[in-house]
C-alpha positions in Angstrom: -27.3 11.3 86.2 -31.0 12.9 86.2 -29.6 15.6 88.5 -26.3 16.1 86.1 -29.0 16.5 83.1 -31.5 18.6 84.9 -28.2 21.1 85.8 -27.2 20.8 82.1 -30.7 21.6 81.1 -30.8 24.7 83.3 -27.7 26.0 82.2 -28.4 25.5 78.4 -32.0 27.4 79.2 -29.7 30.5 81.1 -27.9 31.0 78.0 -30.8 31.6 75.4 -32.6 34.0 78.3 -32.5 37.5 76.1 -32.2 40.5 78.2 -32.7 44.4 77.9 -30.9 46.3 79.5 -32.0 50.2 79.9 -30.9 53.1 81.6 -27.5 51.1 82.1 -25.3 53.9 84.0 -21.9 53.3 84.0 -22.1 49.9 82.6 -21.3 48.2 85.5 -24.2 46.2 86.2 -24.1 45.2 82.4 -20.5 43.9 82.9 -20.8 42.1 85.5 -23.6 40.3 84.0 -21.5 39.3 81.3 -18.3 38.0 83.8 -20.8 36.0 85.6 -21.1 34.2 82.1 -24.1 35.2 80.1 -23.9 37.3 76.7 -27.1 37.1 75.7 -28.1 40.7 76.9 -28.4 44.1 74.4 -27.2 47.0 76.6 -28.6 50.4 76.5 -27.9 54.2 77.4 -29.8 57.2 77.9 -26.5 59.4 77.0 -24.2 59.4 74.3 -21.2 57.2 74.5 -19.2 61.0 75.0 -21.7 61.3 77.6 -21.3 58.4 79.9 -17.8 58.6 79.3 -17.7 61.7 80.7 -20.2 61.3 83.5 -18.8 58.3 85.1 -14.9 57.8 84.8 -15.4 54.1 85.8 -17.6 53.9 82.3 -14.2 53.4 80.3 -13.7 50.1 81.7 -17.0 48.8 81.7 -17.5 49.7 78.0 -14.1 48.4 77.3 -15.1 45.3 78.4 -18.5 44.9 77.0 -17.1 45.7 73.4 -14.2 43.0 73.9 -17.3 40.5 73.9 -19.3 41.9 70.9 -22.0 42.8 73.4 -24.4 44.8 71.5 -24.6 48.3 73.2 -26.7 51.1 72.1 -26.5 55.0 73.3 -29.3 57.9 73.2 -31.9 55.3 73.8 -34.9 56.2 75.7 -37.0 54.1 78.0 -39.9 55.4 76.9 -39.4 54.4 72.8 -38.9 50.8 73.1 -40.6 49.4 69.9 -42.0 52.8 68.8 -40.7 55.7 66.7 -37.0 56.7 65.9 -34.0 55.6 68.0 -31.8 52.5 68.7 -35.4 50.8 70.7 -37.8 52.3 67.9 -39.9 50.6 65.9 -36.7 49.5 63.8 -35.9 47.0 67.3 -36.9 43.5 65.7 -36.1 40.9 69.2 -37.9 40.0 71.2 -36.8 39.7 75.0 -37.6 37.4 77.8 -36.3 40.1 80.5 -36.4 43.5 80.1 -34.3 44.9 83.0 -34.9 49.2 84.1 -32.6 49.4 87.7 -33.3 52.6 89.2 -34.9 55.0 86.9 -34.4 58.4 87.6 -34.1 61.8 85.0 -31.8 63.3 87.8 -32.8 66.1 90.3 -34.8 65.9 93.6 -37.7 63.8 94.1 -39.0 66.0 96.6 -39.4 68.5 93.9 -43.3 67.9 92.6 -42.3 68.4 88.9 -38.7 66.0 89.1 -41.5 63.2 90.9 -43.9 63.7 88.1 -41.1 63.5 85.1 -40.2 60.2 87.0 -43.5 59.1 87.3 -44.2 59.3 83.0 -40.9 57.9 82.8 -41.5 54.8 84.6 -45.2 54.7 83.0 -44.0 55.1 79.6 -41.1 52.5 79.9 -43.5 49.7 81.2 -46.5 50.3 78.0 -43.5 50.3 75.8 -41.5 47.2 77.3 -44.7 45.2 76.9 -44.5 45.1 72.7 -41.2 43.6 73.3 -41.4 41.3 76.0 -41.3 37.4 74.7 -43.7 35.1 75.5 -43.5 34.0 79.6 -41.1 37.5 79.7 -40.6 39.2 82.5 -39.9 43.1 83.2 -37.5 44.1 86.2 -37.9 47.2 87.8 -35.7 48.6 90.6 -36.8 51.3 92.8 -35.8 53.2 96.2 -38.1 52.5 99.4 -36.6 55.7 101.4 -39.6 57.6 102.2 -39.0 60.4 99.9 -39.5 57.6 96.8 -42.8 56.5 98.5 -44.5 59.2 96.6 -43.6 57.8 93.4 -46.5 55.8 93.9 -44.9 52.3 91.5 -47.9 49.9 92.1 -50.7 52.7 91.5 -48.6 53.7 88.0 -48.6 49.9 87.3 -52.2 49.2 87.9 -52.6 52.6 85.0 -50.4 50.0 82.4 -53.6 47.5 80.7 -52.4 43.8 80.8 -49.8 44.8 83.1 -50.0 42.2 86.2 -47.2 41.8 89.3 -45.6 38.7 89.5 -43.8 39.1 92.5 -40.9 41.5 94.6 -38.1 41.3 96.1 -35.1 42.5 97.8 -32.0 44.4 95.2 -29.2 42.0 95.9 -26.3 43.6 95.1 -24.2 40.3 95.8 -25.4 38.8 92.2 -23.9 41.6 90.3 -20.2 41.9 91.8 -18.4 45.3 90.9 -21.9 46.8 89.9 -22.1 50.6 91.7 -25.3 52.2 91.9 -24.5 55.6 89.9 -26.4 59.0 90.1 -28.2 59.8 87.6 -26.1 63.4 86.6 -22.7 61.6 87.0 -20.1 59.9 89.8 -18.3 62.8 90.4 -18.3 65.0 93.5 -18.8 63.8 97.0 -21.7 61.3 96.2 -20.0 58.9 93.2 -22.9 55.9 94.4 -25.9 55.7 95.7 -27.4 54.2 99.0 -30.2 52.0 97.8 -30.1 50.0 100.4 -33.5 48.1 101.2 -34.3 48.9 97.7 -36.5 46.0 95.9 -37.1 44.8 92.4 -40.5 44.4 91.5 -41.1 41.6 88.4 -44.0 42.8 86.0 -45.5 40.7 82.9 -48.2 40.6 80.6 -51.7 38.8 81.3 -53.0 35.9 79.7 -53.9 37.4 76.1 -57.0 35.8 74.3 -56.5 32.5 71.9 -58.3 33.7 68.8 -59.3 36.7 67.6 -62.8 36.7 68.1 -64.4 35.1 71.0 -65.1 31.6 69.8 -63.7 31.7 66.2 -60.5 29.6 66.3 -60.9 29.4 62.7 -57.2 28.2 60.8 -57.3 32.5 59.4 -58.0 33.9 62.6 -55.5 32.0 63.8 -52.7 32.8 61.2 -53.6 36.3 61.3 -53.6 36.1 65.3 -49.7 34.6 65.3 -48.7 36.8 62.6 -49.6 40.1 65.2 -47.5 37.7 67.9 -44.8 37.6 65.6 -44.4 40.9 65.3 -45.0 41.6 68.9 -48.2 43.4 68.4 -51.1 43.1 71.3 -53.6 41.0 70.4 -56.8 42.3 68.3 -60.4 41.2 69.6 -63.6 41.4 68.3 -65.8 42.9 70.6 -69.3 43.9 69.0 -70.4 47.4 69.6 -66.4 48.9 70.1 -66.0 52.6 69.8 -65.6 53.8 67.3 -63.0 56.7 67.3 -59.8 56.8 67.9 -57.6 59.1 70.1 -55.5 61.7 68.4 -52.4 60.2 70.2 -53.3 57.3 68.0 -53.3 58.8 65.4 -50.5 60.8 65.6 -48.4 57.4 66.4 -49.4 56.4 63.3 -48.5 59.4 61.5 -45.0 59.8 62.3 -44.2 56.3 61.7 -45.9 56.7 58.3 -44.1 59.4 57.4 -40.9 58.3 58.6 -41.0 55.5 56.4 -41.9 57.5 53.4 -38.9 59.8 54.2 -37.0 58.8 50.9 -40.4 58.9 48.9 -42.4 61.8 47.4 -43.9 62.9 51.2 -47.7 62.2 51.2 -50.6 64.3 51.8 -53.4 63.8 54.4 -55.2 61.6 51.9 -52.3 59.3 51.1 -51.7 58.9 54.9 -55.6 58.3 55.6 -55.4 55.8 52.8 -52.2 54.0 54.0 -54.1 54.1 57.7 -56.9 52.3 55.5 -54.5 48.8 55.0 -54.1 48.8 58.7 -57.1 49.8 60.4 -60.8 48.6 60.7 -62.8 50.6 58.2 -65.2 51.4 61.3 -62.6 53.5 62.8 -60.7 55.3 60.4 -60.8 58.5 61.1 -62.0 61.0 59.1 -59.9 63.7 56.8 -60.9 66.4 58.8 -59.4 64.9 62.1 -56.6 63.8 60.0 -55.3 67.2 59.0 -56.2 68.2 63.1 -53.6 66.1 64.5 -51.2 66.5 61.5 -51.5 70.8 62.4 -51.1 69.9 66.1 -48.0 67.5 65.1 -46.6 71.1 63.3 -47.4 73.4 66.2 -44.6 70.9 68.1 -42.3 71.3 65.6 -42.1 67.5 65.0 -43.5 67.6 60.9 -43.0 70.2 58.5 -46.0 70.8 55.8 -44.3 71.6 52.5 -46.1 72.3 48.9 -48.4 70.5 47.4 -46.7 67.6 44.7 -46.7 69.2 40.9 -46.5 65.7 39.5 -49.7 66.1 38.1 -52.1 65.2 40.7 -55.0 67.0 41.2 -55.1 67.5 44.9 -53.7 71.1 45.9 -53.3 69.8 49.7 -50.0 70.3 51.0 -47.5 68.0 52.0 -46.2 66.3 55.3 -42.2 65.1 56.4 -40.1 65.1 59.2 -37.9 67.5 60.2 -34.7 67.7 57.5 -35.4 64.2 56.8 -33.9 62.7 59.7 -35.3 61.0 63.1 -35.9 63.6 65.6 -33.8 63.9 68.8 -37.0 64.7 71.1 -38.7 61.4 72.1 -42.1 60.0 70.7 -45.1 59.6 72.5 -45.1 55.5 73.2 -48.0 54.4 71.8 -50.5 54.0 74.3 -54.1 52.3 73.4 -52.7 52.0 69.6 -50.4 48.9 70.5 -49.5 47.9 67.1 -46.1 47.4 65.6 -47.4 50.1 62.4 -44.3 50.1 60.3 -44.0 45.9 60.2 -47.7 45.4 59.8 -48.2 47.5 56.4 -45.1 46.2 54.9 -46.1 42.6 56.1 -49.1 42.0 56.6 -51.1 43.4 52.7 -51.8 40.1 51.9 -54.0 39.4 55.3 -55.5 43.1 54.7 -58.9 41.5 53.1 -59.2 38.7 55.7 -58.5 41.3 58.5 -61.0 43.3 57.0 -63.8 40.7 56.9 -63.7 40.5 61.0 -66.2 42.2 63.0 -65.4 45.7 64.1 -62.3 45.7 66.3 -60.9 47.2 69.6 -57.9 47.0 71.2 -57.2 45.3 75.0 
């Protein structure tokens, strides 16, 4: 009877497992998943649905059969945006997962070529800082990779060691046998004389996130430090610490995260000027490292030179400021992927809209720095 509960206990546990799914291929992997039992699992694609329809004729069925089940699917989603900026992963992705599952990534072309291995290389760096926000806690992250010698230089545990509070649980062998029916596709599409890949002696290597710190600051486990600290865990932020003495400016890439979110949640609203971003910055940030206006209106310049914000007239609603005006593009997300946010870990778009009532005990804290 003990056994026959400990069995019932493990399945009920296998259920509620969440999984993500990226870079899914044809969709067999993903299916087969779901024959084997388990629903629980958001599926994701780098192409369009027209796209993966197109590139792999064994997609139809695959898709066909993960729609019969309601299982969520998602297309145009890159690897690299999971929890930050526009797209089906962006900042709009509210679950949390306990596996986050990337087999094979790849952007297509040959390996051997040194700028195809360094595209792969940012690829598989971005998709692990990302996949961090989003892992629950004890969650795991799956990565697939070849072992042929060519995919030697891809270098995986040197680009894991570059990922903070990114530790290797273990690896092992790709067992094809647990996923029957899944075909390892190329990246460009089945057709032609190579439909699969050999990926044989492949291996899956299981990444997580270290321990993070029980209170904010070292020692204070105070009943506000430790409301603010589960809030932030809530919303699948990294944890703040104090740490006296921090540095106290921040990257432009920081910045610039915070920027585009910013503005992309203004996009209905009459579009802000550098002061009205600086002062939305001002609910989120520690006082000691806002950044200044004049760095402000650098990285918002820089952010036009890429084409990724327009600057339009200054308001005529009767302010006084004559500084011109930021948006997006047309209004809309843009197609070309954000930078995932690298030292800046924080969910932005959540924390101002939920977290105003905590801004004058946040702001009470010694100075803060991210781990």
């Amino acid at each position: 009877m003990h056994d026959r509960m400990d069995k019932v206990s493990e399945a009920l546990k296998a259920t509620k497992t969440s999984i993500l799914s990226v870079g899914s291929g044809d969709g067999s992997q993903q299916a087969s998943i779901v024959r084997s039992g388990h629903k629980n699992i958001v599926v994701t694609f780098y192409d369009s649905r027209e796209n993966v329809l197109k590139k792999y004729p064994s997609a139809a069925e695959n898709l066909r059969y993960l729609d019969e089940n309601c299982i969520e699917q998602h297309f145009s989603a890159d690897a690299r945006s999971i929890g930050v900026g526009p797209g089906p992963l962006g900042s709009n992705l509210q679950k949390l997962f306990d596996v986050i599952m990337f087999y094979f990534p790849h952007v297509g072309g040959d390996i051997s070529n040194e700028s195809i291995l360094n595209q792969n290389q940012e690829l598989i760096h971005g998709f692990l800082i990302c996949s961090l926000h989003k892992l629950a806690p004890g969650g795991e992250i799956h990565l697939a990779v070849m072992t042929k010698p060519s995919y030697e230089r891809l270098d995986v545990i040197n680009l894991f060691r570059k990922v903070d509070n990114l530790k290797i649980q273990q690896e092992f062998p790709v067992d094809k046998s647990q996923f029957p029916g899944w075909v390892h596709r190329l990246t460009n599409g089945s057709h032609g004389r190579m439909a699969s890949v050999n990926d044989s002696g492949s291996k899956v290597y299981v990444l997580s996130a270290k321990e993070t710190p029980t209170s904010i600051a070292p020692g204070d486990n105070s009943t506000t430090s430790k409301s603010i600290e589960n809030e932030l865990r809530r919303l699948g932020a990294r944890i703040f610490v104090a740490v006296p003495n921090a540095p106290t400016v921040m990257k432009d890439c920081e910045i610039d995260d915070i920027f585009y979110t910013l503005l992309k949640e203004r996009k209905c609203k009459p579009q802000p000027t550098v002061l009205d971003l600086r002062e939305s910055m001002r609910l989120i940030l520690d006082p000691a490292i806002l950044p200044d206006t004049r760095t402000c209106n650098r990285v918002l310049t820089k952010m036009k030179s890429e084409g990724r914000i327009y600057q339009g007239p200054p308001l005529s609603n009767g302010r006084k400021s004559k500084k011109p005006t930021w948006h997006i593009p047309n209004r809309t997300y843009l197609t070309k992927p954000v930078r995932p946010v690298m030292a800046m870990s924080l969910i932005i778009t959540e924390i101002i809209v939920e977290m105003q009532e905590m801004t004058t005990k946040t702001r009470s804290l010694p100075q803060l720095r991210l781990v």
